[in-house]
């Protein structure tokens, strides 16, 4: 008998081991990305300094209203005496900092939006992916055909995306109007961020309302977690929310949503080349939900460091390239995309795979060679991960994938 629509089983790929593995990949990916020799070239130093300048400007833009208000309140405090006035001013400043850092999330929001205006961030992903391929080939000279990610990925046509800063005779307001027009990637990004920010702000405004505030925040947490981690974990978060201060629960929800959203933004260079449909992309992400959350949580916390947030975002983008080499198979030739995508979106993780005890990349390369000798469309080719049944969704809340002949994979 099927479960009610509001009940769901925990997805197999959102487990403590998966989250730990994702957090481990956060450290290893950052370390490996900093080992890339391209970073020490002159052009990348120039871009790094430019990104540091952008980061300083962003932080100044974000914090200047708080600083101005702080000075104004301290000046106005001279007109008041007593301990109550001092406490009132400190409380107001503390509330403003909390709204800025944990409700509006202005820092990560502005930094993530920069990728739609500067092509350097996508270039960091591709160069890091190329470096990962070269490093693996050097470490395993015994392999005649080591798995490659960079060259197969660039054979796919990139979806059109315009970059620029409004220069070259084009007014900045015309440029921004085109960027925010409907159907644009940037407009979709703004819509997602505005929806999440409005929801979090509404929860913050009603958190102190008796009964209503407590029920609303806990119900929102249950709904959010039930979609991702299943009913048992969502019920545990709901019960925990009844015992902790509402501010802590808002911080946790903001970090949870922000971490998942961050990784989806970091993987844009991959998804804009791999011609997955929207449903396929949802299944791909759901099959790797735990690893993605653990990976994104580390960088989401680092993005909150003032003044170096944009540089941190560059390291996160480079680390996302390393992440791709650990949670996916190398892209095939476009002619073999259909059977590859059937296996790719349906993968599940085993505990041995998550902790690094599963098949190595050497076995993966041998499996890929064996797969090339099979007819196109033969399921069950062994690899770094085990394929699950493609007839069932990878996540209990996702719809089943459409038949292959309904999918459009224009290259």
XYZ file of C-alpha atoms in Angstrom:
411
model
C 0.000 0.000 0.000
C 1.528 3.364 -0.937
C 2.316 5.883 1.781
C 0.350 9.122 2.093
C 1.748 11.948 -0.003
C 3.046 13.789 3.074
C 5.036 10.755 4.234
C 8.243 9.648 2.571
C 10.963 7.134 3.212
C 14.532 8.335 3.727
C 16.328 8.457 0.369
C 19.147 5.904 0.185
C 21.728 8.536 -0.716
C 21.180 10.969 2.173
C 22.918 9.173 5.007
C 25.454 10.213 7.654
C 28.184 8.434 5.679
C 27.242 10.342 2.532
C 27.364 13.673 4.380
C 30.729 12.809 5.951
C 32.072 11.810 2.540
C 30.876 15.114 1.084
C 32.574 17.046 3.883
C 35.745 15.064 3.241
C 35.575 15.973 -0.453
C 35.238 19.619 0.611
C 38.673 19.487 2.285
C 40.352 17.330 -0.353
C 38.850 19.314 -3.230
C 40.045 22.626 -1.801
C 43.532 21.192 -1.242
C 43.740 19.734 -4.744
C 42.461 22.898 -6.388
C 45.163 24.966 -4.682
C 47.778 22.569 -6.086
C 46.830 23.544 -9.628
C 49.930 25.223 -11.152
C 47.727 27.407 -13.364
C 46.776 29.412 -10.289
C 50.330 30.758 -10.044
C 50.396 32.116 -13.578
C 50.318 35.838 -14.140
C 46.856 35.907 -15.715
C 45.358 34.060 -12.776
C 47.096 36.350 -10.312
C 45.515 39.283 -12.127
C 42.108 37.637 -11.995
C 42.591 36.784 -8.334
C 43.408 40.411 -7.535
C 40.415 41.515 -9.574
C 38.177 39.089 -7.698
C 39.598 40.344 -4.406
C 38.671 43.872 -5.459
C 35.153 42.714 -6.296
C 34.943 40.999 -2.918
C 36.012 44.142 -1.081
C 33.427 46.147 -2.994
C 30.704 43.627 -2.220
C 31.498 43.626 1.492
C 31.558 47.427 1.557
C 28.181 47.515 -0.180
C 26.703 44.986 2.237
C 28.070 46.372 5.485
C 27.880 50.118 4.816
C 24.161 50.420 5.770
C 24.845 48.644 9.070
C 27.869 50.835 9.815
C 25.994 54.043 8.986
C 23.082 53.011 11.180
C 25.469 52.020 13.964
C 27.136 55.435 13.933
C 23.754 57.147 13.833
C 22.487 55.155 16.809
C 25.640 55.817 18.809
C 25.343 59.541 18.105
C 21.688 59.520 19.047
C 22.594 57.674 22.240
C 24.241 60.883 23.449
C 20.757 62.368 23.669
C 19.619 59.548 25.958
C 20.857 58.413 29.304
C 20.438 55.232 31.206
C 21.134 51.575 30.757
C 17.870 50.877 28.904
C 18.785 53.070 25.941
C 22.170 51.365 25.581
C 20.574 47.909 25.645
C 17.955 48.961 23.096
C 20.610 50.138 20.627
C 22.691 46.976 21.034
C 19.623 44.800 20.542
C 18.693 46.684 17.373
C 22.188 46.287 15.922
C 22.248 42.601 16.834
C 18.915 42.033 15.107
C 20.122 43.820 11.974
C 23.275 41.693 11.841
C 21.226 38.529 12.251
C 18.859 39.526 9.437
C 21.745 40.350 7.132
C 23.777 37.201 7.842
C 21.149 34.513 8.361
C 17.878 35.764 6.868
C 18.830 37.734 3.767
C 22.169 35.941 3.202
C 23.376 38.944 1.238
C 27.027 37.898 1.096
C 26.603 34.458 -0.537
C 23.745 35.808 -2.663
C 25.772 38.635 -4.229
C 28.874 36.465 -4.634
C 26.933 33.668 -6.353
C 25.301 36.197 -8.668
C 28.698 37.388 -9.926
C 29.102 34.226 -12.028
C 26.413 35.472 -14.416
C 28.543 38.521 -15.253
C 32.101 37.197 -15.276
C 33.286 34.243 -17.432
C 36.363 33.641 -15.259
C 34.409 31.491 -12.818
C 33.394 28.980 -15.488
C 36.974 28.974 -16.760
C 38.194 28.029 -13.281
C 35.961 24.949 -13.362
C 37.235 23.785 -16.751
C 40.902 24.378 -15.932
C 40.544 22.506 -12.651
C 38.850 19.621 -14.428
C 41.705 19.505 -16.935
C 44.240 19.559 -14.092
C 42.440 16.670 -12.365
C 42.671 14.589 -15.546
C 46.370 15.353 -15.970
C 47.139 14.582 -12.334
C 45.348 11.247 -12.471
C 47.122 10.256 -15.693
C 50.518 11.040 -14.121
C 49.726 9.023 -11.010
C 48.602 5.999 -13.044
C 50.994 5.669 -16.009
C 50.100 1.977 -16.295
C 46.693 2.899 -17.730
C 46.703 3.235 -21.503
C 43.375 5.073 -21.571
C 42.794 6.735 -18.194
C 39.311 8.182 -17.656
C 39.063 11.740 -18.940
C 36.468 14.351 -18.004
C 37.687 17.592 -19.547
C 37.969 16.681 -23.225
C 34.638 14.780 -23.423
C 32.863 17.623 -21.612
C 34.056 20.343 -23.980
C 32.839 18.325 -26.986
C 29.278 19.172 -25.972
C 27.924 22.479 -27.106
C 27.611 25.050 -24.370
C 24.201 26.590 -23.915
C 24.192 30.235 -24.879
C 25.015 32.633 -22.070
C 26.057 36.240 -22.442
C 28.675 37.721 -20.160
C 29.710 41.313 -19.831
C 29.762 44.360 -17.623
C 27.696 46.782 -19.643
C 30.719 48.398 -21.292
C 31.326 48.983 -24.948
C 28.742 51.711 -25.454
C 25.826 49.816 -23.938
C 24.153 51.615 -21.015
C 24.335 49.713 -17.749
C 20.567 49.914 -17.214
C 19.975 48.344 -20.634
C 22.465 45.617 -19.805
C 20.817 44.856 -16.446
C 17.377 44.880 -18.058
C 18.501 42.239 -20.535
C 20.078 40.167 -17.777
C 16.919 40.172 -15.677
C 14.493 39.509 -18.530
C 12.284 36.442 -18.244
C 13.766 33.193 -19.498
C 17.318 34.297 -18.672
C 19.567 32.252 -16.369
C 20.148 35.286 -14.174
C 16.423 35.966 -13.864
C 15.886 32.365 -12.770
C 18.640 32.804 -10.195
C 17.011 35.987 -8.892
C 13.638 34.262 -8.701
C 15.024 31.347 -6.687
C 16.901 33.577 -4.284
C 13.994 35.998 -3.856
C 11.584 33.156 -3.079
C 13.890 31.622 -0.484
C 14.730 34.985 1.077
C 11.066 36.026 1.289
C 10.188 32.732 2.939
C 12.995 33.021 5.508
C 12.138 36.664 6.207
C 8.491 35.759 6.781
C 9.545 33.069 9.254
C 11.752 35.584 11.066
C 8.987 38.192 11.321
C 6.468 35.794 12.862
C 8.878 33.838 15.077
C 7.899 35.784 18.212
C 4.143 35.512 17.641
C 2.746 33.197 20.340
C 1.770 29.732 19.084
C 1.647 30.830 15.424
C 5.375 31.549 15.210
C 6.433 28.251 16.743
C 4.064 26.172 14.627
C 4.940 27.997 11.398
C 8.714 27.628 11.722
C 8.538 24.003 12.808
C 6.053 23.146 10.065
C 8.300 24.818 7.495
C 11.287 22.828 8.740
C 9.292 19.580 8.599
C 8.109 20.302 5.057
C 11.601 21.196 3.828
C 13.335 18.187 5.359
C 10.545 15.772 4.476
C 11.165 16.498 0.796
C 14.884 15.780 1.071
C 15.672 13.428 3.960
C 12.350 11.664 4.528
C 9.722 11.722 7.262
C 11.707 10.206 10.198
C 14.517 12.769 10.013
C 12.030 15.586 9.361
C 10.050 14.565 12.449
C 13.263 14.614 14.495
C 14.034 18.157 13.301
C 10.444 19.162 14.097
C 10.783 17.851 17.648
C 14.178 19.487 18.104
C 12.735 22.781 16.919
C 10.261 22.740 19.795
C 13.131 22.723 22.306
C 15.691 25.139 20.842
C 15.382 28.910 20.333
C 13.699 29.865 17.082
C 16.754 31.848 15.964
C 18.880 28.703 16.045
C 16.346 26.849 13.949
C 16.297 29.691 11.408
C 20.098 29.613 11.209
C 20.007 25.866 10.612
C 17.323 26.124 7.923
C 19.152 28.973 6.201
C 22.407 26.993 6.146
C 20.627 23.863 4.898
C 18.924 25.621 1.988
C 21.982 27.731 1.228
C 24.358 24.751 1.077
C 22.178 22.835 -1.368
C 21.652 25.901 -3.528
C 25.377 26.718 -3.544
C 26.406 23.362 -5.016
C 23.760 23.660 -7.720
C 25.267 27.007 -8.698
C 28.793 25.575 -8.637
C 27.781 22.760 -10.998
C 26.363 25.123 -13.633
C 29.462 24.737 -15.904
C 28.821 20.983 -15.939
C 25.063 21.031 -16.450
C 25.076 23.698 -19.135
C 27.176 21.355 -21.288
C 25.670 17.965 -20.415
C 22.235 17.976 -22.126
C 20.201 16.570 -19.251
C 16.514 17.354 -19.190
C 15.113 19.082 -16.111
C 13.826 15.763 -14.751
C 17.157 14.043 -15.385
C 18.998 16.817 -13.593
C 16.695 16.488 -10.586
C 17.337 12.747 -10.427
C 21.097 13.258 -10.854
C 21.181 15.658 -7.909
C 18.848 13.540 -5.767
C 21.041 10.464 -6.262
C 23.949 12.427 -4.750
C 21.996 14.471 -2.192
C 24.018 13.570 0.904
C 27.439 14.069 -0.685
C 26.325 17.359 -2.216
C 25.045 18.656 1.118
C 28.249 17.756 2.976
C 30.378 19.328 0.251
C 28.317 22.512 0.077
C 28.057 23.031 3.849
C 31.797 23.607 4.199
C 32.005 26.203 1.448
C 28.768 27.889 2.544
C 30.391 28.589 5.909
C 33.586 29.867 4.268
C 31.632 32.257 2.052
C 30.565 34.111 5.184
C 34.152 35.201 5.877
C 34.263 38.942 5.118
C 36.369 40.351 2.275
C 37.590 37.042 0.860
C 34.217 35.555 -0.009
C 34.637 35.871 -3.766
C 38.090 34.273 -3.639
C 36.554 31.469 -1.613
C 33.911 31.083 -4.303
C 36.672 30.610 -6.865
C 38.192 27.827 -4.759
C 34.730 26.290 -4.385
C 34.251 26.313 -8.159
C 37.606 24.622 -8.662
C 36.726 22.042 -6.005
C 33.419 21.336 -7.759
C 35.438 20.069 -10.718
C 37.188 17.622 -8.400
C 33.791 16.639 -6.970
C 32.522 15.751 -10.452
C 35.372 13.268 -10.908
C 34.301 11.475 -7.710
C 30.527 11.296 -8.123
C 30.045 10.794 -11.853
C 31.362 8.865 -14.838
C 33.305 10.608 -17.617
C 30.936 12.013 -20.248
C 30.773 9.817 -23.338
C 30.823 10.793 -26.972
C 27.575 12.600 -27.837
C 26.460 9.605 -29.898
C 26.563 7.436 -26.737
C 24.852 9.952 -24.480
C 21.492 8.176 -24.182
C 22.676 4.885 -22.594
C 25.177 6.779 -20.450
C 22.506 9.117 -19.071
C 20.244 6.174 -18.214
C 22.939 4.816 -15.901
C 24.142 8.194 -14.680
C 20.890 9.558 -13.253
C 19.967 6.266 -11.537
C 23.178 5.656 -9.606
C 23.109 4.873 -5.894
C 25.944 4.784 -3.392
C 27.074 1.943 -1.165
C 28.840 2.474 2.161
C 32.057 1.042 0.711
C 31.851 3.463 -2.211
C 31.334 6.435 0.108
C 34.274 5.663 2.350
C 36.627 4.933 -0.535
C 36.645 1.137 -0.205
C 34.725 0.499 -3.412
C 36.084 -0.004 -6.936
C 38.942 2.331 -7.777
C 39.262 4.450 -10.870
C 41.391 1.745 -12.421
C 38.455 -0.638 -12.103
C 36.241 2.149 -13.336
C 38.419 2.583 -16.435
C 38.300 -1.152 -17.090
C 34.530 -1.059 -16.695
C 34.302 1.808 -19.152
C 36.362 -0.169 -21.656
C 34.043 -3.128 -21.175
C 31.044 -0.870 -21.631
C 32.351 0.383 -24.961
C 32.334 -3.175 -26.307
C 28.657 -3.650 -25.419
C 25.786 -2.534 -27.619
C 24.391 0.892 -26.855
C 21.677 0.808 -24.246
C 22.838 -2.297 -22.348
C 22.126 -1.526 -18.671
C 24.083 -2.617 -15.633
C 27.611 -1.775 -16.762
C 29.774 -1.886 -13.607
C 31.542 1.272 -12.612
C 32.536 3.340 -9.618
C 28.924 3.205 -8.405
C 26.120 0.712 -8.778
C 23.127 1.552 -10.989
C 19.687 1.256 -9.530
C 16.488 0.468 -11.366
C 15.757 3.282 -13.780
C 12.034 2.633 -13.480
C 12.009 3.999 -9.919
C 12.879 7.561 -9.026
C 16.149 8.096 -7.159
C 14.245 10.189 -4.635
C 10.776 9.360 -3.258
C 9.496 12.891 -3.921
C 10.609 13.063 -7.559
C 8.481 11.990 -10.520
C 9.614 9.000 -12.576
C 11.829 9.715 -15.529
C 10.094 9.861 -18.912
C 10.856 7.275 -21.587
C 14.071 7.830 -23.500
C 12.283 8.613 -26.734
C 10.502 11.545 -25.071
C 13.735 13.228 -24.114
C 15.323 15.932 -26.220
C 19.104 15.954 -26.119
C 20.153 18.519 -28.689
C 23.897 18.982 -28.831
